[in-house]
Coordinates of C-alpha atoms in Angstrom, one line a residue:
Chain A
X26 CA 2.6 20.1 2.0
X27 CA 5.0 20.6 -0.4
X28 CA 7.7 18.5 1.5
X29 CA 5.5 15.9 2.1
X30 CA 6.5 13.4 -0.8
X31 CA 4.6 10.3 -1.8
X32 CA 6.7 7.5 -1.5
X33 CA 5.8 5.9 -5.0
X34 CA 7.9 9.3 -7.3
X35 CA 10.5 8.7 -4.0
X36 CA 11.8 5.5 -5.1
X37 CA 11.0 6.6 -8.9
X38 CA 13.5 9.0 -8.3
X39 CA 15.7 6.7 -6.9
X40 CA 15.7 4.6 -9.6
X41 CA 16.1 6.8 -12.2
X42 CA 19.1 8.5 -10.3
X43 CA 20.6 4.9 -10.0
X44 CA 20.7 3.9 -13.5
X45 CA 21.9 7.6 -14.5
X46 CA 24.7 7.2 -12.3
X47 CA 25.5 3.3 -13.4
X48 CA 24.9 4.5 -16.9
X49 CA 27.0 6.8 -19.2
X50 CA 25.5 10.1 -17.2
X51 CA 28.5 10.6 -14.9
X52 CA 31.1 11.7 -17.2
X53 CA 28.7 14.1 -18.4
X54 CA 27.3 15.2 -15.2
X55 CA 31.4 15.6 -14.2
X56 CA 32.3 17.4 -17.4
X57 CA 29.3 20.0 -17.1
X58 CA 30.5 20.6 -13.4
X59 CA 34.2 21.2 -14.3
X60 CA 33.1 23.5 -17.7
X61 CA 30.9 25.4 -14.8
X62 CA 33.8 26.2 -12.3
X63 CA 36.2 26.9 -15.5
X64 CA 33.4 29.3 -16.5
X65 CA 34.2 30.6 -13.0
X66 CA 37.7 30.9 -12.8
X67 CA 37.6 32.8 -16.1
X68 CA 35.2 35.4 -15.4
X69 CA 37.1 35.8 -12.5
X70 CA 40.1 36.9 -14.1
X71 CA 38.3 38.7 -16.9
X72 CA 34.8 40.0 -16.1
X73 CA 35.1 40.9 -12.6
X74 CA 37.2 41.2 -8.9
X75 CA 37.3 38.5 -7.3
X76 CA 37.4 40.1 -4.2
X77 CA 33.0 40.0 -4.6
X78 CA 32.8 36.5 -5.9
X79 CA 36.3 34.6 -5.3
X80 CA 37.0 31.8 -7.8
X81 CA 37.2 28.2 -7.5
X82 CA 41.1 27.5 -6.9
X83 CA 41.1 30.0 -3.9
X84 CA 38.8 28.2 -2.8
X85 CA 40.3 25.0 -3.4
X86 CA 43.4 26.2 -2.0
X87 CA 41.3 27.4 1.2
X88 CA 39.5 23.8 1.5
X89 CA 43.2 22.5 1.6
X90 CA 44.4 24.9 4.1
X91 CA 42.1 24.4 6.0
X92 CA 41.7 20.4 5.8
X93 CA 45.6 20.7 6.8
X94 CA 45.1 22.6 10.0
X95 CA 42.2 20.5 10.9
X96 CA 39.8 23.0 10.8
X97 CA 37.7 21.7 8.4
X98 CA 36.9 18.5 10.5
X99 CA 36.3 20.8 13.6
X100 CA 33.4 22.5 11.6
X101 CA 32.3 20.1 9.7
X102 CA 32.0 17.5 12.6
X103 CA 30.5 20.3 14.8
X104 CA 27.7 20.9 11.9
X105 CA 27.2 17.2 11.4
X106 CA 26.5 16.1 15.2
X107 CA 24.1 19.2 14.9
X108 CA 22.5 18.5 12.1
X109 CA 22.7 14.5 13.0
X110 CA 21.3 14.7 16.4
X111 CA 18.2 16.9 15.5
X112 CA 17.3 14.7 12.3
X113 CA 17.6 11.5 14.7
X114 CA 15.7 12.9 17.3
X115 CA 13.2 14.3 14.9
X116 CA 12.5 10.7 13.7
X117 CA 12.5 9.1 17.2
X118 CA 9.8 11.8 18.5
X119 CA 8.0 12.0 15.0
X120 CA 7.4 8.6 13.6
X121 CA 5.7 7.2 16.6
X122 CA 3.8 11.0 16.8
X123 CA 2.6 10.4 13.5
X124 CA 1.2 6.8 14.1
X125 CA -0.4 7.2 17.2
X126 CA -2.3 10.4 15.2
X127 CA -3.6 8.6 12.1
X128 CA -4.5 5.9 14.7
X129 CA -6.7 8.3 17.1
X130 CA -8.7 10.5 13.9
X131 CA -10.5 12.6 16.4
X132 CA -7.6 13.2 18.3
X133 CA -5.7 14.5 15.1
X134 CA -9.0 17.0 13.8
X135 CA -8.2 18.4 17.2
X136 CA -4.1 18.9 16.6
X137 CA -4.8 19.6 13.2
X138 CA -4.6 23.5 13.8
X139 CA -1.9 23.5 16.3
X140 CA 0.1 21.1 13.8
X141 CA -0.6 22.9 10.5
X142 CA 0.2 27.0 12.6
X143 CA 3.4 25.3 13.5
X144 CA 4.3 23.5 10.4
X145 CA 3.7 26.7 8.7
X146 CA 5.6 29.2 11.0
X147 CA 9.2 29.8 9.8
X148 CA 11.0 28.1 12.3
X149 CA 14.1 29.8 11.3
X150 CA 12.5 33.0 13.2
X151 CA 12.6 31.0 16.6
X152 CA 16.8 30.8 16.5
X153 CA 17.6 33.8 18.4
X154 CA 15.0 32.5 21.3
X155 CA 16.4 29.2 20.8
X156 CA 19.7 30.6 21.8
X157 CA 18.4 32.7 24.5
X158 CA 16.8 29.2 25.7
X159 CA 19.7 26.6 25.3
X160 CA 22.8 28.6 24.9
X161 CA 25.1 29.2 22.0
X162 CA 26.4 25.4 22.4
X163 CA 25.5 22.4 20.3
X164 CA 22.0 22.1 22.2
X165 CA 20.3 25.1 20.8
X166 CA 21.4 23.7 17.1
X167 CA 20.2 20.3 17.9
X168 CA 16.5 21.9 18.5
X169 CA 16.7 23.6 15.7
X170 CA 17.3 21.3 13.2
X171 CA 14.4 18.7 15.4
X172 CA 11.7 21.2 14.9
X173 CA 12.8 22.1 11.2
X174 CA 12.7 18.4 10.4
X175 CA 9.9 16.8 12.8
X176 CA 6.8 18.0 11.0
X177 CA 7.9 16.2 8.1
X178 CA 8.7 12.7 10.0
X179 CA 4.6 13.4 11.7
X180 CA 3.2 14.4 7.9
X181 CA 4.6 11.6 6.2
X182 CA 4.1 8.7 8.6
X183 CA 0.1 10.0 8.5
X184 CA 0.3 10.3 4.8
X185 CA 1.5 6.8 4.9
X186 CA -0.8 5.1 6.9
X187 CA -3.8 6.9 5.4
X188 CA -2.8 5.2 2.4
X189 CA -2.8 1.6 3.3
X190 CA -5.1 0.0 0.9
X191 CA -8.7 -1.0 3.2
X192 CA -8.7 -3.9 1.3
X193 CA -5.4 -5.2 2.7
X194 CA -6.9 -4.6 6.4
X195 CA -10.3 -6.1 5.1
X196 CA -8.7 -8.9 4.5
X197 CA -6.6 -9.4 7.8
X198 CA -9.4 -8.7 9.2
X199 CA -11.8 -11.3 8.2
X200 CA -9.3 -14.2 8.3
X201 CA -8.8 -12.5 12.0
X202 CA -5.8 -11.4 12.3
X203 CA -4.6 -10.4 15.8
X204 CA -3.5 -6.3 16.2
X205 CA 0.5 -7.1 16.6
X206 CA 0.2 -9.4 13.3
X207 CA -1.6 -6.8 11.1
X208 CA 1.2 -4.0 13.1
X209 CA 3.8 -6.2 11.8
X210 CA 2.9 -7.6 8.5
X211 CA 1.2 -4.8 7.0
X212 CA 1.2 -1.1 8.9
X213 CA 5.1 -1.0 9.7
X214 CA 6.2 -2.3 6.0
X215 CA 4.0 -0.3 4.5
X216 CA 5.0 3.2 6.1
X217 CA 9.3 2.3 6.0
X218 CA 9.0 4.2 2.3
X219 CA 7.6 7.8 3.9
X220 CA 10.4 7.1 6.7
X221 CA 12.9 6.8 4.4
X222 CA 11.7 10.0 2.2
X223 CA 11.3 12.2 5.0
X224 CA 15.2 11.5 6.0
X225 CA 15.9 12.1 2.3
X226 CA 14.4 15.5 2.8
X227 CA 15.1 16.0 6.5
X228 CA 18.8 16.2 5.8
X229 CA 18.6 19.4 3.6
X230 CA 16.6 20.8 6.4
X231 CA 18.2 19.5 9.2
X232 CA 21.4 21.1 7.5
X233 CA 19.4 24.7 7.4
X234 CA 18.6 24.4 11.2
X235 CA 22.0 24.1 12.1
X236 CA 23.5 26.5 9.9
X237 CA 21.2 28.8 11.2
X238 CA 21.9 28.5 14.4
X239 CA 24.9 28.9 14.2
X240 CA 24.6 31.8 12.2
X241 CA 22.8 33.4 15.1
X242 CA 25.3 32.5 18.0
X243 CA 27.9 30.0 18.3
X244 CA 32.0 29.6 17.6
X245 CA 31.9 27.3 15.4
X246 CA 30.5 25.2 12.8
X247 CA 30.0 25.7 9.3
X248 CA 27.4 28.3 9.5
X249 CA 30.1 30.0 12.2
X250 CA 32.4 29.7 9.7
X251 CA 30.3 31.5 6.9
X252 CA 29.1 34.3 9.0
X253 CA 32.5 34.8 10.4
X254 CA 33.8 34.7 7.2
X255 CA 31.5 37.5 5.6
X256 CA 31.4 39.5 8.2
X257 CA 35.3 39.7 7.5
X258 CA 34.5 40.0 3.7
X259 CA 36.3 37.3 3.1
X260 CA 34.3 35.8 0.1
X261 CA 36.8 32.9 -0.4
X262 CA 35.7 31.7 3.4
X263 CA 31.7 32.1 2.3
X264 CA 32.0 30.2 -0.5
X265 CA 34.2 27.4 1.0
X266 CA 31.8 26.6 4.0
X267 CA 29.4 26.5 1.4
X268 CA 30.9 24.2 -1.1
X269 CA 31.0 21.9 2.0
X270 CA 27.9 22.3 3.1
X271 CA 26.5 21.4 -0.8
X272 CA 28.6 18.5 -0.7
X273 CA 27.6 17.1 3.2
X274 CA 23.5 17.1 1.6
X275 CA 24.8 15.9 -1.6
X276 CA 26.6 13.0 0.1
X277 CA 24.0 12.5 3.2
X278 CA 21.0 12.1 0.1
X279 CA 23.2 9.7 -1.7
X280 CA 23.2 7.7 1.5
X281 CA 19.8 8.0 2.5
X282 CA 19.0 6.4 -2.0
X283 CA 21.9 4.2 -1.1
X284 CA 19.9 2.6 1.9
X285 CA 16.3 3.0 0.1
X286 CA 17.6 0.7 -2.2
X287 CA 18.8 -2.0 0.0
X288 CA 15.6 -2.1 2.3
X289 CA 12.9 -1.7 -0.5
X290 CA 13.5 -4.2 -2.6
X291 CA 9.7 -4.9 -3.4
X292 CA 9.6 -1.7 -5.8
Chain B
X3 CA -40.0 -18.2 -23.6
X4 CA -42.8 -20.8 -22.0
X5 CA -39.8 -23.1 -22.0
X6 CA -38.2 -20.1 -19.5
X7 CA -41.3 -19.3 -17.5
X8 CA -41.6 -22.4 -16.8
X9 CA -38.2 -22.8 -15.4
X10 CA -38.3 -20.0 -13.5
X11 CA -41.0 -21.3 -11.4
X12 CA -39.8 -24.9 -11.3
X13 CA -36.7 -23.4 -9.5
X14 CA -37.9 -20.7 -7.7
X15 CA -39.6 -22.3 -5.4
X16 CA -38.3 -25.4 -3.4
X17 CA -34.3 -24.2 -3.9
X18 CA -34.6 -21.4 -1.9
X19 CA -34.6 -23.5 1.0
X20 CA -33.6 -26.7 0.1
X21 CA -33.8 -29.7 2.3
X22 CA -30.3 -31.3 2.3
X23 CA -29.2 -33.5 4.9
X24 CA -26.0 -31.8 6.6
X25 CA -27.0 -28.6 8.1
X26 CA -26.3 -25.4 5.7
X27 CA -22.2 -24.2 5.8
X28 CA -24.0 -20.7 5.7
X29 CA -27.6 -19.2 5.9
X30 CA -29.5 -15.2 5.6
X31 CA -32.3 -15.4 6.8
X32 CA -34.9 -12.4 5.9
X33 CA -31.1 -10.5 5.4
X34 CA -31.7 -6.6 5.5
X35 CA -28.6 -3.8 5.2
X36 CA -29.5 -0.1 4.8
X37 CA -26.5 2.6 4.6
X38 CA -26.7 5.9 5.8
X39 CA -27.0 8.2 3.3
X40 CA -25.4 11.8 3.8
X41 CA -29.1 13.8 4.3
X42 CA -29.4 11.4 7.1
X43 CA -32.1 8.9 5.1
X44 CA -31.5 5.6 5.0
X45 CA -30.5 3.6 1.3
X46 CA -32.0 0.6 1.5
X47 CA -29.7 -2.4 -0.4
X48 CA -30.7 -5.6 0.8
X49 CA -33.9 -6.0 1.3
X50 CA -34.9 -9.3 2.8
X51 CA -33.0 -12.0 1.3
X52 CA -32.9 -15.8 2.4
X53 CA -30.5 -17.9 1.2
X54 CA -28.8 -21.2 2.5
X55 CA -25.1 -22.8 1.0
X56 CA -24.5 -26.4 1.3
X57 CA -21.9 -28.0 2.7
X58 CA -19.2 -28.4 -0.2
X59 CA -21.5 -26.5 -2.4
X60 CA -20.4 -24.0 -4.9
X61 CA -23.2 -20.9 -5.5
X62 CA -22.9 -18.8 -7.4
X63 CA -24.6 -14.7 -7.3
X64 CA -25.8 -13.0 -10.4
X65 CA -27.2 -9.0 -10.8
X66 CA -27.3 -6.0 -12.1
X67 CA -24.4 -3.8 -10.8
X68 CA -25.0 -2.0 -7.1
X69 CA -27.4 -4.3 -6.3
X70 CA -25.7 -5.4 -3.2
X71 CA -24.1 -8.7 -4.2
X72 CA -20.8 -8.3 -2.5
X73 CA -22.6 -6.5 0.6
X74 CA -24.0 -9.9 1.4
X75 CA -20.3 -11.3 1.7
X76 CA -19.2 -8.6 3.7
X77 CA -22.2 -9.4 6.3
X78 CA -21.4 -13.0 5.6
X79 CA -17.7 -12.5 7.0
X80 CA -18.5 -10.2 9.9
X81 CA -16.7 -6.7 8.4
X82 CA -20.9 -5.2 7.8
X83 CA -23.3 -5.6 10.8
X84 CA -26.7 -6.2 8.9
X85 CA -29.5 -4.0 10.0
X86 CA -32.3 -7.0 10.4
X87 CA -32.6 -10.4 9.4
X88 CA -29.9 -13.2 10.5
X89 CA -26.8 -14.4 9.1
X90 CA -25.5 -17.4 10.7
X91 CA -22.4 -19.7 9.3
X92 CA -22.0 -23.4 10.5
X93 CA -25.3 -22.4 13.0
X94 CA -23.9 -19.9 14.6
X95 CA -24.5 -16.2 14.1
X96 CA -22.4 -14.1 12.9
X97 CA -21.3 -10.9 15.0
X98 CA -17.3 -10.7 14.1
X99 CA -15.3 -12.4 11.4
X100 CA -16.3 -16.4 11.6
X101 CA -13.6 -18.8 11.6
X102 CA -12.8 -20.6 8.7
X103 CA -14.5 -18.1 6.7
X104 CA -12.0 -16.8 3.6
X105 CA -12.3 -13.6 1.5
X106 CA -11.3 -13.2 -2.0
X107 CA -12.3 -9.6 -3.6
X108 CA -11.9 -8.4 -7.2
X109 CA -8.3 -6.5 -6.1
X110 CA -5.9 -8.8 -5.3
X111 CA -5.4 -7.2 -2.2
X112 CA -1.5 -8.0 -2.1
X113 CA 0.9 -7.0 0.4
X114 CA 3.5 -5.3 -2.1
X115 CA 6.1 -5.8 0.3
X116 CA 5.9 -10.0 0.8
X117 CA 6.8 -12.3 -2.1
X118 CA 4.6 -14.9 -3.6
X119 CA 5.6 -17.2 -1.2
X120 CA 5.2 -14.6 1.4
X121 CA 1.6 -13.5 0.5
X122 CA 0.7 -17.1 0.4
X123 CA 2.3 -17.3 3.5
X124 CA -0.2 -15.0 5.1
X125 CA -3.1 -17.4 4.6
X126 CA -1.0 -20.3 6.1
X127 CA -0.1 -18.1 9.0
X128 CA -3.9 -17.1 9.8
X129 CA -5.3 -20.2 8.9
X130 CA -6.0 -23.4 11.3
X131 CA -2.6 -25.4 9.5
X132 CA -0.1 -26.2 12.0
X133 CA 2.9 -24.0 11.8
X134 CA 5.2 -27.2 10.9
X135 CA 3.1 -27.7 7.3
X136 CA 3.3 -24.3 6.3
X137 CA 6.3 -25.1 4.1
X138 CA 4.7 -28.4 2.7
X139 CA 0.9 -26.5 2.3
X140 CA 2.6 -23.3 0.5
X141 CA 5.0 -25.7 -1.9
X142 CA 1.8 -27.4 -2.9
X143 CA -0.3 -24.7 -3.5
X144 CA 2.6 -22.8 -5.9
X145 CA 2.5 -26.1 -7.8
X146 CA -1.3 -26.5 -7.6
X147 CA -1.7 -22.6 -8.8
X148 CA 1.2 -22.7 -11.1
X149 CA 3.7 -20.4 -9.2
X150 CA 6.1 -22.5 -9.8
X151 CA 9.7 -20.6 -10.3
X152 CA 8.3 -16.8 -9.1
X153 CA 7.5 -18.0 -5.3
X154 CA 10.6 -15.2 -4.4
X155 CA 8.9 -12.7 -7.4
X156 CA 7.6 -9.4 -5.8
X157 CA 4.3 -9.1 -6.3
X158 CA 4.5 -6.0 -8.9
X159 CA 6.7 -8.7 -11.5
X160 CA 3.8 -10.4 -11.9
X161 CA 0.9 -10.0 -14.5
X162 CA -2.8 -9.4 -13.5
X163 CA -3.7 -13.4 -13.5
X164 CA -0.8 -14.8 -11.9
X165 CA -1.2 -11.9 -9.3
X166 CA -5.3 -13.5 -8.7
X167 CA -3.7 -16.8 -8.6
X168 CA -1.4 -16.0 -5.3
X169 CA -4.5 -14.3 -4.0
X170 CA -6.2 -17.5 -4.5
X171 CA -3.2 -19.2 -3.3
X172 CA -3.5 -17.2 0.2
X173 CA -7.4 -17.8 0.4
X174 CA -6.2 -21.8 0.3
X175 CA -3.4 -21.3 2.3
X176 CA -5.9 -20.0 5.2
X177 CA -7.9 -23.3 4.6
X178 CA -11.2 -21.7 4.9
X179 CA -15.0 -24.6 5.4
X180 CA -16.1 -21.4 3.6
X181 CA -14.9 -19.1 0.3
X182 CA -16.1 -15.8 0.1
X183 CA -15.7 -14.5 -3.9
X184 CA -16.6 -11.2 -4.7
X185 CA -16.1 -11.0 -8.4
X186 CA -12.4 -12.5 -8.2
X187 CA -11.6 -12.6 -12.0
X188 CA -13.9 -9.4 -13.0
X189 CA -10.7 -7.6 -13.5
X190 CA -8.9 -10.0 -15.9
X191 CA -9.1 -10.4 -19.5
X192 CA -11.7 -13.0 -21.0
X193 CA -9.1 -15.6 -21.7
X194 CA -7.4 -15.2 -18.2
X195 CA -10.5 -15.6 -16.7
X196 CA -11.4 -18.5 -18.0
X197 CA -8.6 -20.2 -17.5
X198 CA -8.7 -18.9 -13.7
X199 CA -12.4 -20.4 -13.6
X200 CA -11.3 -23.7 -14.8
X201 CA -8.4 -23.3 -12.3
X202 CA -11.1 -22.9 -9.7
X203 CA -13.0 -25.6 -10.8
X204 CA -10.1 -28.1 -10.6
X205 CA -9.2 -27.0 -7.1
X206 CA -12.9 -26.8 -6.0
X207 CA -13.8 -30.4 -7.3
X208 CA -10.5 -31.6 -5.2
X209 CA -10.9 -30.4 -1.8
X210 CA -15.1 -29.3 -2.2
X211 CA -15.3 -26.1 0.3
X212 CA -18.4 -24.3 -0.3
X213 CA -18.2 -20.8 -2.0
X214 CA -20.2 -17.9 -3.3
X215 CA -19.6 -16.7 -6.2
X216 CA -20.1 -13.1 -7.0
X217 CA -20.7 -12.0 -10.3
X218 CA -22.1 -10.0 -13.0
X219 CA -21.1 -12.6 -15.8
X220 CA -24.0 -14.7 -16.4
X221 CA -22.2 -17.2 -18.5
X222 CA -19.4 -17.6 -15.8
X223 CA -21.9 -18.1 -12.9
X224 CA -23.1 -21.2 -15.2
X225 CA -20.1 -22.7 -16.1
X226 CA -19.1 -22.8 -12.2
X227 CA -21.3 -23.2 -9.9
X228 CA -24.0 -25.9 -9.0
X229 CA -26.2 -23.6 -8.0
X230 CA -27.1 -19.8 -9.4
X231 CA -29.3 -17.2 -7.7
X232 CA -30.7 -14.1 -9.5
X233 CA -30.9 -10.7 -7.6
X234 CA -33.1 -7.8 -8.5
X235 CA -31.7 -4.3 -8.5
X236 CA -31.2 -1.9 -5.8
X237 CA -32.8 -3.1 -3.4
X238 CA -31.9 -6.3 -4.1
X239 CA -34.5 -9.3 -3.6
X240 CA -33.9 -12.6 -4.9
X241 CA -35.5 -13.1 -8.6
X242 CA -34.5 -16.7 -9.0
X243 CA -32.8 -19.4 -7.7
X244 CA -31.5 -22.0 -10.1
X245 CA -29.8 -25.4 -10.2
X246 CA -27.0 -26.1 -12.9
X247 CA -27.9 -29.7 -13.9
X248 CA -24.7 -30.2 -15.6
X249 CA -22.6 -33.2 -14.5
X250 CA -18.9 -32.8 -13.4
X251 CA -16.0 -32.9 -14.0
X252 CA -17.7 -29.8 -16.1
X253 CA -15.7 -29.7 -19.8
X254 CA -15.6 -25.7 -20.4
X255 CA -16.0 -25.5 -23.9
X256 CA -18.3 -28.4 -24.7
X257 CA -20.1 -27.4 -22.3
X258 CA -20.9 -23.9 -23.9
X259 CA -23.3 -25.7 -26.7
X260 CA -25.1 -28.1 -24.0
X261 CA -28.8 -27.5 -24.1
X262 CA -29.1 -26.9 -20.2
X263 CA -26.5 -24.3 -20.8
X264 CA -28.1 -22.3 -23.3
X265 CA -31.5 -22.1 -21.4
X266 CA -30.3 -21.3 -18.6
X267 CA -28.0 -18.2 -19.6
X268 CA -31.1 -17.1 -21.7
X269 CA -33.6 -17.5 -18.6
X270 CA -31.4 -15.2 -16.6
X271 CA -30.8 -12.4 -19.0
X272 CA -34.7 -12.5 -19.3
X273 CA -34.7 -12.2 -15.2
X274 CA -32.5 -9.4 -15.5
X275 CA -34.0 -7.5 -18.1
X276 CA -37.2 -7.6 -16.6
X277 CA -38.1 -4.5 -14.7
X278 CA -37.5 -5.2 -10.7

């Protein structure tokens, strides 16, 4: 239940984050980041070989490479649609899953078990039968990032609902409001906070699925990339897919605040 | 204290059912609600009350705490079926939520996510106003509640009074023959609330819907209403049922050191001290 977030330290977040970034925090952050990779670079030259741990201007110098032969889009665009596709999907399936069960209680007590085993299984286990199943294409990835992401749409829209103040539907109620207004004016509003937190921590996840999916069986993709990488011990080629990878979530959560912000005014 | 005695039973008597000449907006008749208790045994709240409101008459309900006050509303409004007795409002009995029945609660119960205008809306939308004076109904009531300037303020901009004053806003919006008011200002600070009472007042005495009033400030009950009755504790009977014999438009502070005030306050503390 740890990844089920309440919506009202979601948008605290999100504020906070907003007025560090408008504020004087970014050079900071920026400095603390570049003193960090110098760190890097030096101890690569002095405290150990960077045939173990690379150092950041191979790396850069790999990122360009392979930016320039258009590899980097090919992976990166291969991870995304992954990644993408299994997150959207997730939401489609979930958000309505997690209505209709915090709208039918009994029906819910009954799933809770079946919800909760799956939730709680490692769902990075079921990659090699996911590629038995679907094939080492795009398909297999696509599931994997839906499953490791759908529990979270289901938990939070519940969460979300369950927390609807009863006076608010009190209310509606005794003035005698119809089922589509109440629907509309207070039960859709109210959950478009836990929809919006469980993309901001469905990307991470979504990203894992893929990655490990591809990890398992495919030709290529970031996670391809990684594994093919190591398995040639070619550290500078780990820790590039990596970088990218950090910065895809870093970017995609930056998004996700971006469009928190724009819908939620109320807060 | 023979000057109270003898007030109490001047009152008690003939107001319970008083004979006006329109028929009552509201009326419990022998009202009883039990709740189920976890061990399967039955808390008894309510136990037998009859009361009748007026047409365009403001009551007002006085008692200890958990003595079932605001379960009265709830039964009046259709969200609590009663588990004897009859509740009927404009002569019909109640089964769901009435029409033109409006709900006010001590929480301001307000959607987060609509403006002031917006919550306000609400009412207007619900209500019996046709869609084309929603605009006009809503500008009036900002100006009449003293929105004016935060009708596009979110709901959480806005301090504890001026947050009860859109609720109220959306109770007139819905233009209820009936106002259900379960301790609406209990939450505010006392100078908040008494400026929301006179508020109250001024709106009342203009457009005259009949309300009840629930409360557990004596002094408030007096100020307001025309008419206050006294219930016991859990379960709650009626202890007394008084008329307010203080003419309006009612002058909040004078009317603090009137006579009529004074005894009346003190006769119900002494109903609610004594032992039920």
């Amino acid at each position: 239940m740890a990844l089920t977030r309440t919506p009202s330290d979601a948008p605290d977040t999100v504020i906070r984050r907003k007025s560090s970034w408008s504020s004087s925090a970014v050079p900071a952050q920026a400095a603390l980041i570049f003193v960090l990779l110098l760190l890097w670079e030096l101890a690569s030259y002095y405290l150990y070989n960077p045939f173990w741990g690379s150092r950041p201007s191979m790396i850069a110098e790999r990122l360009w490479e392979l930016a320039v032969s258009g590899h980097l889009w090919m992976h990166t665009s291969t991870t995304l649609q992954e990644a993408g596709a299994g997150l959207l999907l997730a939401a489609l399936l979930g958000v309505p899953a997690g209505i209709g069960l915090a709208r039918a209680p009994r029906l819910a007590r009954l799933l809770d078990p079946v919800i909760m085993g799956l939730y709680g299984l490692p769902r990075v286990a079921l990659a090699p039968l996911f590629i038995l199943w679907f094939g080492i294409g795009l398909f297999s990835k696509i599931m994997m990032s839906f499953t490791m992401v759908l529990f979270i749409f289901i938990l939070n829209v519940m969460e979300g609902i369950r927390t609807i103040d009863q006076d608010q539907l009190d209310l509606m109620k005794s003035m005698r409001a119809g089922r589509l207004y109440v629907v509309w004016t207070v039960l859709l509003p109210a959950i478009v906070p836990w929809i919006l937190a469980s993309f901001r921590i469905g990307v991470g996840l979504a990203l894992i699925g893929a990655v490990v999916g591809e990890l398992i069986g495919s030709n290529r993709g970031l996670g391809w990339y990684v594994e093919s990488s190591g398995g040639q011990l070619d550290t500078t080629g780990v820790f590039s897919g990596l970088v990218v990878l950090m910065i895809l979530a870093m970017v995609a959560n930056y998004l996700i605040g971006f469009i928190e912000r724009k819908i939620i005014k109320w807060r | 204290m023979a000057l109270m005695t003898s007030q109490r039973e001047a009152k008690t008597g003939p107001v319970v059912a008083p004979a006006y000449a329109s028929p009552p907006r509201a009326e419990l008749k022998g009202l009883r609600i039990s709740f189920p208790l976890p061990d399967m045994s039955m808390l008894e709240v309510i136990s037998g009350i009859s009361m009748s409101v007026a047409e365009g008459e403001f009551v007002a309900v006085v008692g200890p705490s958990g003595s079932g006050k605001s379960t009265i509303l709830r039964a009046l409004c259709g969200l609590l079926k009663p588990s004897g007795g009859e509740v009927t409002v404009d002569g019909k009995p109640v089964s769901g939520p009435p029409p033109g029945v409006g709900f006010m609660f001590q929480k301001d119960a307000l959607l987060p996510w609509r403006t002031v205008a917006g919550n306000i809306r609400i009412g207007a939308e619900l209500g019996s106003v046709p869609a084309d004076q929603h605009e006009a109904r809503i500008a009036s009531l900002i100006k009449l509640l003293r929105l004016e300037g935060f009708e596009n303020a979110w709901p959480r901009q806005l301090s504890g009074g001026m947050r009860q004053r859109v609720s109220l806003g959306r109770l007139l919006a819905y233009q209820p023959s009936l106002m259900l008011m379960d301790e609406p200002f209990g939450a505010l600070d006392y100078q908040t609330k008494i400026a929301m009472g006179r508020e109250l007042l001024s709106v009342w005495e203009a457009e005259r819907r009949s309300i009840i009033f629930v409360t557990h400030d004596i002094e408030e009950a007096v100020t307001l209403a025309d008419r206050v009755v006294v219930f016991s504790a859990r379960p709650a009977r009626i202890i007394a049922d008084y008329k307010v014999d203080i003419p309006r438009p009612r002058h909040l502070r004078a009317m603090r050191s009137d006579p009529v005030f004074t005894q009346l306050t003190e006769a119900i503390w002494s109903d609610l001290a004594m032992p039920s």
